[in-house]
Amino acid sequence: MFLRVLPLLRARLIRLRTDSPKTCQPGDLTLVLPSHSPLVELARTVGAGTAANFADQVDADARFPHEAVTQLRAHRLLSCYVPQSLGGHGASLNELAFMCEELGKHCSATAMVFAMHQIQVACLVHHCHDDRHLKAYLAQLTQNQHLIGSVTSEVGVGGDMRSSVCAVDVNGDEFTLNKNSTTSSYGAQADDLLVTARTSPTAPSSDQSLVLLAKGQFTMEQTGNWNPMGMRGTGSAPFKLTGKGLTSQIMSTPFATISARTMVPVSHLLWAATWVGNAVASMTRVKSFIKQQARSNPGSLPPTALRMAELAPSIQLLRTSYRYLLTEYESINADPTRYDELSTIGYAVRMNNLKLSGSQLIVDIANKALQICGVAGYKNDSKFAMGRILRDAHAAALMVGNDRILNSNANMLMILKGD
Amino acid sequence: MQDKIRKILKDHGRLAVDANSLAETTDLYQSGMTSHASVNVMLALEGEFDVEFPDHMLKRSVFESIASITSAINQIKN
Ligand SMILES: Cc1cc2nc3c(=O)[nH]c(=O)nc-3n(C[C@H](O)[C@H](O)[C@H](O)COP(=O)(O)OP(=O)(O)OC[C@H]3O[C@@H](n4cnc5c(N)ncnc54)[C@H](O)[C@@H]3O)c2cc1C
C-alpha cells in the first residue's frame, strides 16, 4: 500500500511547494503545519515501515540502518533542507524536527543518523553565503543524496567541540587534513564529511575552521570497535581520517560562528526531537501494556494506569521545551538583524539547558516506562520490551558529556545577570 | 584603560601570544582566547572597571578585540 501512496505524497509535496507564493529561504517557517507536511508524512512512512522492521536487527548486530537510509535517499529526504533556489525542498527546521520525531518513534539509530546528517546540511545552508563551490555542492546533494558525517571529536580533546589538535595545512590552492577522531557516527558509511580543524598548523586550538571533504578526497580507517550499550546502529567508532581537498572547501565563516549560530542550537533541537520520538515509543508500549491489563479485568483501572498518567506530562515537557526554543530559533534565523542574539551567552545557556534537561528526561521517561511494564518490559523478546529504548536513551547525556556542558553553563551563569 | 585591559587579557585570556604585542583590533579568539577564558576576562573587566555588562552585551563580538572591549566599557560608563 505504501508503494501506491508514496508517489501521491511526493506529487502533493511538489504541488504544495511550487504553488506556494513565497520562495522558501533557509529557516523560513513552513506554510504547511509541520505535522501535516508531506515531508513529515514521508518520514512517518519510512519510520513506521522500514525503520521499525529493522530496528531490532540493527540493534542486535550493531550495524548501520542501511535499509531505512536507503528509503530516506529514495524519497530524496537527505537534501530536504536544501533551499528551493538550489533545487531542494526548502524544508523548515520545524519539519526536520517532526521528521526526527517520526523516525525516533521506531528506530533511534535511524533518527539520529538523519538528525546528524541534517545538522551538517544546516551548517552548509546557513553559512554558504555566496560561495559558489558550497552552493554547487548543495545543489549536487539534491541529486546524489550523499550522507554527510561529522568529525568534531578528536583524540586529545575528547568532546570539546571548540578545540582541535589537527590543522588544515594549505599548499597553494590545496590543503591536507589528518585527524584521529574518537567517535564518528557512520564513519564507514558517510559519503562526505564536515571536519573541524585548526585554521593553520600555527593557530591556537580554539581557532578552528569547518572543512568539507567530498567522496574520493578522504579515507576513514576504523581504529577501534563499536560494540556499545545503545545507539548501536549509529556506527560511532573511532577513525583515522586522512584527507586532501581544495581550499574552496574550507568554509569562510569561522567555526566559532557556525558552532554558535547553527551547529550547537540545531544539534540540541534535533537531538531533543529524536528523544521525543524515543519517549513516545516507550509510552506506546506502556499504553498497550496497560490496555492489556485493563482488558483482563474490565471495569477497574489497572494500578499502573496512574503511573502512565504521570509519564504523560514528562513527555509533554520534553516536547514543548524543544518546540518553544525551535520557534524562537526559526524566527531569529529568518531575520539577519537578529543573528547576533544567537552568539550571546544567554542564548548559549538556554540551548545547553535544553540538552541537559532533555537528556535527563528521556532516561527518566524510559526508566519509568520499564517500571510500569515490569518483567514484560524487561524481557528483550516481549512486545513491551523497553531494553533498546532505555539503552539508546543513555547516549543522550554522553553526546557531548553533560558535565562538560554543566561546566560551561556554570562559567557563563557567573556573568549572566538574567536567568 | 587599554593597559588595564591588556593586563587582564594577560592574566585571564589564556592567549597564545603576549597581550602587550596585540594590535587594538587583533581578533582575541583567533589569538587563542576560548569561550571559557572569555568569561574570566569579562569577570575581571567588571571588577577592574566597576561596571556590569548587561546580558545583551555578553556576546562574542563585544569581547573580540581590545578596541571592542574599550568601546563597550565606554558605552556602559556613559
Ligand atoms: C551515539 C553517539 C554518537 C556520536 N557521534 C559523533 C559524531 O558523529 N562525530 C563526533 O565528532 N562525535 C560524535 N560523538 C562524540 C561525542 O559527542 C563526544 O564528543 C565523544 O563521545 C567524547 O566523549 P567522551 O565521553 O569520550 O570524552 P569527554 O568529552 O572527554 O568526557 C569524558 C567525561 O569527562 C567529563 N568531562 C569532560 N570535560 C569536562 C569538563 N570540562 N568539566 C566537567 N566534566 C568534564 C564528561 O562529562 C564525561 O563524563 C558521538 C557520541 C555518541 C554517544
Coordinates of C-alpha atoms and ligand atoms in Angstrom, one line a residue:
Chain A
M1 CA 0.0 0.0 0.0
F2 CA 2.8 2.4 0.9
L3 CA 4.2 1.9 -2.6
R4 CA 1.0 3.3 -4.0
V5 CA 0.7 6.2 -1.5
L6 CA 4.3 7.5 -1.8
P7 CA 4.2 8.8 -5.3
L8 CA 1.0 10.6 -4.4
L9 CA 2.6 12.2 -1.4
R10 CA 5.5 13.3 -3.4
A11 CA 3.3 14.8 -6.1
R12 CA 1.4 16.6 -3.4
L13 CA 4.6 17.8 -2.0
I14 CA 5.8 19.2 -5.3
R15 CA 2.4 20.9 -5.8
L16 CA 2.4 22.5 -2.4
R17 CA 5.9 23.7 -2.8
T18 CA 5.6 25.1 -6.3
D19 CA 2.2 26.6 -5.7
S20 CA 3.4 28.5 -2.7
P21 CA 3.6 32.2 -3.4
K22 CA 6.8 32.8 -1.5
T23 CA 10.1 31.2 -2.1
C24 CA 11.4 29.2 0.8
Q25 CA 14.5 30.6 2.3
P26 CA 16.5 28.6 4.8
G27 CA 14.9 29.0 8.2
D28 CA 11.6 30.2 6.9
L29 CA 8.6 28.9 8.8
T30 CA 6.8 26.4 6.6
L31 CA 3.4 27.3 5.1
V32 CA 2.1 23.9 5.9
L33 CA 1.5 22.7 9.5
P34 CA 4.6 20.5 10.1
S35 CA 2.5 17.5 11.3
H36 CA 0.6 17.6 8.0
S37 CA 3.7 18.3 5.9
P38 CA 4.2 15.8 3.1
L39 CA 7.9 15.6 4.1
V40 CA 6.8 14.6 7.6
E41 CA 4.4 12.1 6.2
L42 CA 7.2 10.5 4.2
A43 CA 9.3 10.3 7.3
R44 CA 6.4 8.8 9.2
T45 CA 6.1 6.2 6.5
V46 CA 9.8 5.3 6.5
G47 CA 9.7 5.2 10.3
A48 CA 6.7 3.0 10.8
G49 CA 7.7 0.8 7.8
T50 CA 11.3 0.0 7.1
A51 CA 12.9 1.6 10.2
A52 CA 10.6 -0.2 12.5
N53 CA 11.0 -3.5 10.7
F54 CA 14.8 -3.5 11.0
A55 CA 15.2 -1.6 14.3
D56 CA 15.8 -4.8 16.4
Q57 CA 18.2 -6.3 13.9
V58 CA 20.2 -3.1 13.6
D59 CA 20.5 -3.0 17.4
A60 CA 21.3 -6.7 17.8
D61 CA 24.0 -6.6 15.1
A62 CA 25.3 -3.1 15.9
R63 CA 25.1 -2.3 12.2
F64 CA 24.1 0.7 10.1
P65 CA 20.4 1.0 9.4
H66 CA 21.0 0.9 5.6
E67 CA 17.5 -0.2 4.7
A68 CA 15.9 2.9 6.3
V69 CA 18.6 5.2 5.0
T70 CA 18.1 3.8 1.5
Q71 CA 14.4 4.7 1.8
L72 CA 15.3 8.2 3.0
R73 CA 17.5 8.6 0.0
A74 CA 14.9 7.2 -2.4
H75 CA 12.5 9.9 -1.2
R76 CA 15.3 12.5 -1.5
L77 CA 14.9 13.4 2.1
L78 CA 18.7 13.8 2.7
S79 CA 18.5 17.1 0.8
C80 CA 15.1 18.3 2.0
Y81 CA 16.7 21.2 4.0
V82 CA 18.5 22.5 0.8
P83 CA 16.7 25.7 -0.3
Q84 CA 14.4 25.6 -3.3
S85 CA 16.7 28.0 -5.1
L86 CA 19.3 25.2 -5.1
G87 CA 16.8 22.5 -6.1
G88 CA 15.9 21.3 -2.6
H89 CA 12.6 21.2 -0.8
G90 CA 13.4 24.2 1.3
A91 CA 12.1 22.3 4.4
S92 CA 11.9 24.3 7.6
L93 CA 13.7 23.2 10.7
N94 CA 10.3 22.6 12.3
E95 CA 9.7 20.0 9.6
L96 CA 13.1 18.4 10.2
A97 CA 12.3 18.1 13.9
F98 CA 8.9 16.5 13.3
M99 CA 10.7 14.1 10.9
C100 CA 13.2 13.2 13.6
E101 CA 10.3 12.5 16.0
E102 CA 8.6 10.2 13.5
L103 CA 11.8 8.2 12.9
G104 CA 12.7 8.2 16.6
K105 CA 9.4 6.5 17.4
H106 CA 10.6 3.4 15.7
C107 CA 14.4 3.4 15.4
S108 CA 16.6 5.8 17.4
A109 CA 19.7 5.0 15.3
T110 CA 17.9 5.9 12.1
A111 CA 16.5 9.1 13.7
M112 CA 20.0 10.1 15.0
V113 CA 21.7 9.4 11.7
F114 CA 19.1 11.5 9.9
A115 CA 19.4 14.3 12.6
M116 CA 23.2 14.3 12.5
H117 CA 23.2 14.5 8.7
Q118 CA 20.7 17.3 8.7
I119 CA 22.8 19.2 11.2
Q120 CA 25.7 19.2 8.7
V121 CA 23.3 20.3 5.9
A122 CA 22.1 23.1 8.1
C123 CA 25.7 24.3 8.7
L124 CA 26.3 24.4 5.0
V125 CA 22.9 26.0 4.1
H126 CA 23.2 28.7 6.8
H127 CA 26.8 29.6 6.2
C128 CA 27.5 29.0 2.5
H129 CA 26.6 32.7 1.8
D130 CA 27.6 33.4 -1.8
D131 CA 30.3 30.8 -2.0
R132 CA 29.6 29.2 -5.4
H133 CA 31.5 26.0 -4.6
L134 CA 29.4 25.3 -1.5
K135 CA 26.3 26.2 -3.3
A136 CA 27.2 23.8 -6.1
Y137 CA 27.8 21.2 -3.5
L138 CA 24.3 21.7 -2.0
A139 CA 22.7 21.6 -5.5
Q140 CA 24.5 18.3 -6.2
L141 CA 23.3 16.9 -2.9
T142 CA 19.7 17.1 -4.2
Q143 CA 20.8 14.6 -6.9
N144 CA 23.4 12.4 -5.3
Q145 CA 21.7 12.2 -1.8
H146 CA 25.1 11.9 -0.1
L147 CA 25.2 11.2 3.6
I148 CA 27.4 13.7 5.5
G149 CA 29.3 12.7 8.6
S150 CA 30.6 14.9 11.3
V151 CA 34.1 14.7 12.7
T152 CA 34.4 17.1 15.6
S153 CA 35.6 14.8 18.4
E154 CA 39.3 14.1 18.5
V155 CA 41.9 12.2 20.4
G156 CA 43.4 14.7 22.8
V157 CA 40.4 17.0 23.2
G158 CA 37.6 14.5 23.7
G159 CA 34.2 16.0 23.4
D160 CA 35.3 19.7 23.4
M161 CA 34.0 20.7 20.1
R162 CA 35.5 24.1 20.2
S163 CA 39.1 22.8 20.3
S164 CA 41.1 21.0 17.8
V165 CA 44.6 19.4 17.7
C166 CA 44.6 18.7 13.9
A167 CA 45.1 21.6 11.4
V168 CA 44.5 22.3 7.8
D169 CA 47.8 22.5 6.0
V170 CA 47.4 24.7 3.0
N171 CA 49.7 24.5 0.0
G172 CA 48.7 26.7 -2.9
D173 CA 45.0 26.1 -3.6
E174 CA 45.1 22.7 -1.9
F175 CA 45.1 21.5 1.7
T176 CA 45.7 18.3 3.5
L177 CA 44.0 17.3 6.8
N178 CA 44.6 14.3 9.0
K179 CA 42.6 13.7 12.2
N180 CA 42.2 11.0 14.8
S181 CA 38.6 11.0 15.8
T182 CA 37.4 9.3 18.9
T183 CA 33.8 8.9 17.8
S184 CA 32.5 9.4 14.2
S185 CA 29.0 8.2 13.6
Y186 CA 28.5 6.2 10.4
G187 CA 32.2 7.0 9.7
A188 CA 32.3 3.9 7.5
Q189 CA 29.1 4.9 5.5
A190 CA 29.5 8.6 5.2
D191 CA 29.9 9.8 1.6
D192 CA 31.2 13.3 2.6
L193 CA 32.4 14.8 5.9
L194 CA 32.4 18.1 7.7
V195 CA 35.5 18.2 9.9
T196 CA 36.7 20.7 12.5
A197 CA 40.4 21.6 12.4
R198 CA 42.7 24.5 13.4
T199 CA 42.9 27.1 10.7
S200 CA 46.6 26.5 10.2
P201 CA 49.4 24.5 11.8
T202 CA 50.4 27.5 13.9
A203 CA 46.9 28.5 15.0
P204 CA 45.8 28.1 18.7
S205 CA 43.5 25.2 19.4
S206 CA 40.3 27.3 19.5
D207 CA 40.9 29.0 16.1
Q208 CA 39.0 26.5 14.0
S209 CA 37.6 26.1 10.5
L210 CA 34.9 23.8 9.3
V211 CA 36.1 21.8 6.3
L212 CA 34.1 19.9 3.7
L213 CA 35.7 16.7 2.4
A214 CA 33.9 15.1 -0.5
K215 CA 33.8 11.4 -1.6
G216 CA 37.1 10.3 -3.0
Q217 CA 39.0 13.0 -1.2
F218 CA 39.5 11.1 2.1
T219 CA 39.9 7.8 3.7
M220 CA 38.5 6.7 7.1
E221 CA 40.4 3.9 8.7
Q222 CA 38.5 2.4 11.6
T223 CA 40.8 2.2 14.6
G224 CA 38.6 0.6 17.2
N225 CA 35.4 -1.3 17.7
W226 CA 31.8 -0.1 18.1
N227 CA 30.0 -2.5 20.4
P228 CA 28.3 -0.1 22.7
M229 CA 25.4 -0.3 25.1
G230 CA 22.9 1.7 22.9
M231 CA 22.6 3.7 19.7
R232 CA 24.3 0.6 18.2
G233 CA 23.2 1.4 14.7
T234 CA 25.0 4.7 14.5
G235 CA 28.4 3.0 14.0
S236 CA 30.2 5.7 16.0
A237 CA 33.6 4.1 16.1
P238 CA 37.0 5.8 16.3
F239 CA 38.5 6.6 12.9
K240 CA 41.8 7.8 11.5
L241 CA 40.9 10.4 8.8
T242 CA 43.3 11.3 6.0
G243 CA 42.0 13.9 3.6
K244 CA 43.0 16.3 0.9
G245 CA 41.0 18.9 -0.9
L246 CA 40.8 22.4 -2.4
T247 CA 40.9 25.5 -0.2
S248 CA 37.5 26.4 -1.5
Q249 CA 36.2 23.6 0.7
I250 CA 37.3 25.4 3.8
M251 CA 34.3 27.3 5.0
S252 CA 35.0 31.0 5.2
T253 CA 32.8 31.6 8.2
P254 CA 34.9 30.8 11.4
F255 CA 33.8 27.6 13.1
A256 CA 33.1 29.6 16.3
T257 CA 30.3 31.4 14.5
I258 CA 29.0 28.3 12.7
S259 CA 29.0 26.5 16.1
A260 CA 27.1 29.2 18.0
R261 CA 24.6 30.1 15.3
T262 CA 23.9 26.7 13.8
M263 CA 25.8 23.5 14.9
V264 CA 25.0 23.7 18.7
P265 CA 21.4 25.0 18.5
V266 CA 20.4 22.8 15.6
S267 CA 22.0 19.8 17.3
H268 CA 20.3 20.3 20.6
L269 CA 16.9 20.9 18.9
L270 CA 17.1 17.9 16.5
W271 CA 18.5 15.6 19.2
A272 CA 15.7 16.6 21.5
A273 CA 13.2 15.8 18.7
T274 CA 14.6 12.3 18.3
W275 CA 14.4 11.9 22.1
V276 CA 10.7 12.8 21.9
G277 CA 10.3 10.1 19.4
N278 CA 12.0 7.7 21.8
A279 CA 9.8 8.8 24.6
V280 CA 6.7 8.3 22.5
A281 CA 7.9 4.8 21.7
S282 CA 8.1 3.9 25.4
M283 CA 4.7 5.4 26.1
T284 CA 3.2 3.4 23.2
R285 CA 4.4 0.2 24.8
V286 CA 3.1 1.4 28.2
K287 CA -0.3 2.1 26.8
S288 CA -0.7 -1.2 25.1
F289 CA 0.5 -3.0 28.3
I290 CA -2.0 -1.2 30.4
K291 CA -4.8 -1.7 27.9
Q292 CA -4.0 -5.4 28.0
Q293 CA -4.2 -5.4 31.8
A294 CA -7.5 -3.5 31.7
R295 CA -9.0 -5.9 29.2
S296 CA -8.3 -8.8 31.6
N297 CA -10.2 -7.1 34.4
P298 CA -12.9 -4.9 32.8
G299 CA -14.4 -2.1 34.9
S300 CA -11.4 -1.5 37.1
L301 CA -8.4 0.9 36.4
P302 CA -5.2 -1.1 36.5
P303 CA -3.0 0.2 39.4
T304 CA -0.2 1.1 36.9
A305 CA -2.5 3.4 35.0
L306 CA -1.7 6.2 37.4
R307 CA 2.0 5.8 36.6
M308 CA 1.1 6.1 32.9
A309 CA -0.7 9.3 33.6
E310 CA 2.4 10.5 35.5
L311 CA 4.5 9.8 32.4
A312 CA 2.5 11.9 30.0
P313 CA 3.5 15.3 31.5
S314 CA 7.2 14.4 31.2
I315 CA 6.8 13.7 27.5
Q316 CA 4.8 16.9 27.1
L317 CA 7.6 18.8 28.9
L318 CA 10.3 17.4 26.7
R319 CA 8.3 18.2 23.6
T320 CA 7.2 21.7 24.5
S321 CA 10.6 22.7 25.8
Y322 CA 12.3 22.0 22.5
R323 CA 9.5 23.3 20.3
Y324 CA 9.5 26.6 22.2
L325 CA 13.2 27.0 21.5
L326 CA 12.7 25.9 17.9
T327 CA 10.1 28.5 17.2
E328 CA 12.4 31.1 18.7
Y329 CA 15.4 29.9 16.7
E330 CA 13.4 29.9 13.5
S331 CA 12.3 33.5 14.0
I332 CA 15.8 34.7 14.8
N333 CA 17.3 32.8 11.9
A334 CA 14.8 34.3 9.5
D335 CA 16.0 37.8 10.5
P336 CA 19.6 38.7 9.8
T337 CA 19.5 41.7 12.0
R338 CA 19.0 39.3 15.0
Y339 CA 21.7 36.8 14.2
D340 CA 23.9 38.3 16.9
E341 CA 21.4 37.1 19.5
L342 CA 22.5 33.6 18.8
S343 CA 26.1 34.4 19.9
T344 CA 25.0 35.7 23.3
I345 CA 25.9 33.9 26.5
G346 CA 22.2 33.9 27.5
Y347 CA 21.3 32.0 24.3
A348 CA 24.1 29.5 24.7
V349 CA 23.0 28.8 28.3
R350 CA 19.4 28.3 27.2
M351 CA 20.3 25.9 24.4
N352 CA 22.6 24.0 26.8
N353 CA 19.7 23.8 29.3
L354 CA 17.7 22.0 26.6
K355 CA 20.4 19.4 26.1
L356 CA 20.8 18.9 29.9
S357 CA 17.1 18.7 30.7
G358 CA 16.1 16.7 27.6
S359 CA 18.9 14.1 28.1
Q360 CA 17.8 13.6 31.7
L361 CA 14.1 13.5 31.0
I362 CA 14.4 10.8 28.3
V363 CA 16.3 8.5 30.6
D364 CA 13.8 9.1 33.3
I365 CA 10.8 8.5 31.0
A366 CA 12.2 5.3 29.6
N367 CA 13.1 4.1 33.1
K368 CA 9.6 4.8 34.4
A369 CA 8.1 3.1 31.4
L370 CA 10.2 0.0 32.2
Q371 CA 8.9 0.0 35.8
I372 CA 5.3 0.2 34.6
C373 CA 5.6 -2.7 32.2
G374 CA 7.6 -4.7 34.8
V375 CA 9.1 -8.0 33.7
A376 CA 7.2 -7.7 30.4
G377 CA 9.3 -4.7 29.7
Y378 CA 12.5 -6.2 31.0
K379 CA 12.3 -9.2 28.6
N380 CA 14.0 -8.5 25.3
D381 CA 11.7 -10.7 23.3
S382 CA 8.5 -9.2 24.6
K383 CA 6.3 -6.8 22.6
F384 CA 6.7 -4.4 25.6
A385 CA 10.5 -4.7 25.6
M386 CA 12.0 -1.5 26.9
G387 CA 15.6 -2.5 26.7
R388 CA 16.6 -0.9 23.4
I389 CA 14.8 2.3 24.2
L390 CA 16.4 2.6 27.6
R391 CA 19.9 1.8 26.3
D392 CA 19.5 4.3 23.5
A393 CA 18.3 6.9 25.9
H394 CA 21.5 6.8 27.9
A395 CA 23.5 8.1 24.9
A396 CA 21.8 11.4 25.2
A397 CA 23.8 12.5 28.2
L398 CA 27.1 11.4 26.6
M399 CA 26.7 13.0 23.2
V400 CA 28.9 15.8 24.5
G401 CA 29.1 14.9 28.2
N402 CA 26.6 16.6 30.4
D403 CA 29.2 17.5 33.0
R404 CA 31.2 19.2 30.2
I405 CA 28.1 21.3 29.4
L406 CA 27.3 21.9 33.1
N407 CA 30.9 23.2 33.4
S408 CA 30.3 25.7 30.5
N409 CA 27.0 26.8 31.9
A410 CA 28.4 27.2 35.4
N411 CA 31.0 29.5 33.9
M412 CA 28.5 31.5 31.9
L413 CA 25.9 31.8 34.6
M414 CA 28.5 33.5 36.8
I415 CA 28.5 36.5 34.4
L416 CA 24.9 36.3 33.2
K417 CA 22.5 38.7 35.0
G418 CA 19.2 37.2 34.0
D419 CA 18.3 33.5 34.4
Chain B
M1 CA 42.2 51.9 30.1
Q2 CA 43.9 49.8 27.4
D3 CA 46.9 49.0 29.7
K4 CA 44.5 47.6 32.2
I5 CA 42.6 45.6 29.6
R6 CA 45.9 44.2 28.3
K7 CA 46.9 43.2 31.9
I8 CA 43.5 41.4 32.3
L9 CA 44.0 39.6 29.0
K10 CA 47.4 38.6 30.0
D11 CA 46.2 37.2 33.4
H12 CA 42.9 35.6 32.2
G13 CA 42.8 35.4 28.4
R14 CA 45.0 32.4 28.1
L15 CA 46.2 33.8 24.8
A16 CA 48.8 32.1 22.7
V17 CA 50.6 35.4 22.3
D18 CA 51.8 38.2 24.5
A19 CA 48.9 40.5 25.3
N20 CA 51.2 43.6 25.0
S21 CA 52.0 42.8 21.4
L22 CA 48.4 42.7 20.3
A23 CA 47.1 45.4 18.0
E24 CA 43.9 47.0 19.1
T25 CA 41.8 45.2 16.5
T26 CA 43.5 41.8 16.7
D27 CA 40.9 39.1 17.0
L28 CA 41.3 37.7 20.5
Y29 CA 39.6 34.5 19.7
Q30 CA 42.0 33.9 16.8
S31 CA 44.7 34.6 19.3
G32 CA 43.7 31.6 21.4
M33 CA 41.1 33.0 23.8
T34 CA 38.5 30.3 24.4
S35 CA 34.9 30.9 25.4
H36 CA 35.8 29.7 28.9
A37 CA 38.7 32.2 29.2
S38 CA 36.5 35.0 27.8
V39 CA 34.1 34.6 30.8
N40 CA 37.0 35.1 33.2
V41 CA 38.1 38.1 31.2
M42 CA 34.5 39.5 31.5
L43 CA 34.5 38.9 35.3
A44 CA 37.9 40.6 35.6
L45 CA 36.8 43.6 33.5
E46 CA 33.7 44.1 35.6
G47 CA 35.8 44.1 38.7
E48 CA 38.5 46.3 37.4
F49 CA 36.2 49.0 35.8
D50 CA 33.4 48.6 38.3
V51 CA 30.8 48.0 35.6
E52 CA 28.3 45.3 34.9
F53 CA 27.9 44.1 31.3
P54 CA 24.2 43.9 30.5
D55 CA 23.2 40.4 29.1
H56 CA 22.7 41.7 25.6
M57 CA 26.3 42.8 25.5
L58 CA 27.6 39.4 26.7
K59 CA 28.3 38.2 23.2
R60 CA 31.3 37.2 21.1
S61 CA 31.6 40.4 19.1
V62 CA 31.9 42.6 22.2
F63 CA 34.9 40.7 23.5
E64 CA 36.5 40.1 20.2
S65 CA 39.3 42.7 20.4
I66 CA 40.8 45.3 22.7
A67 CA 39.0 48.0 20.7
S68 CA 35.6 46.4 21.0
I69 CA 36.1 45.9 24.8
T70 CA 37.2 49.5 25.2
S71 CA 34.1 50.8 23.3
A72 CA 31.8 48.5 25.3
I73 CA 33.1 49.8 28.6
N74 CA 32.9 53.4 27.5
Q75 CA 29.3 52.8 26.4
I76 CA 28.3 51.4 29.8
K77 CA 30.1 54.1 31.7
N78 CA 28.4 56.9 29.7
Ligands
LIG1 C1 25.9 7.9 19.9 C2 27.0 8.9 19.8 C3 27.3 9.4 18.5 C4 28.3 10.3 18.4 N1 28.6 10.8 17.1 C5 29.6 11.6 16.9 C6 30.0 12.1 15.6 O1 29.4 11.7 14.6 N2 31.0 12.9 15.5 C7 31.8 13.3 16.5 O2 32.7 14.1 16.3 N3 31.5 12.9 17.8 C8 30.4 12.1 18.0 N4 30.1 11.6 19.2 C9 31.1 12.0 20.3 C10 30.6 12.8 21.5 O3 29.9 13.9 21.1 C11 31.8 13.1 22.3 O4 32.5 14.1 21.7 C12 32.7 12.0 22.5 O5 32.0 10.9 22.8 C13 33.8 12.2 23.5 O6 33.2 12.0 24.7 P1 34.0 11.2 25.9 O7 32.9 10.8 26.8 O8 34.8 10.1 25.4 O9 35.1 12.2 26.4 P2 34.9 13.6 27.2 O10 34.1 14.5 26.4 O11 36.3 14.0 27.5 O12 34.2 13.2 28.5 C14 34.6 12.2 29.5 C15 33.9 12.5 30.8 O13 34.5 13.7 31.4 C16 33.6 14.7 31.6 N5 34.2 16.0 31.3 C17 34.9 16.3 30.2 N6 35.3 17.6 30.3 C18 34.8 18.1 31.4 C19 34.8 19.4 31.9 N7 35.4 20.4 31.4 N8 34.1 19.6 33.1 C20 33.4 18.6 33.7 N9 33.4 17.3 33.2 C21 34.0 17.1 32.0 C22 32.4 14.4 30.7 O14 31.2 14.9 31.2 C23 32.4 12.9 30.8 O15 31.8 12.5 32.0 C24 29.1 10.7 19.5 C25 28.8 10.2 20.7 C26 27.8 9.3 20.9 C27 27.5 8.8 22.2

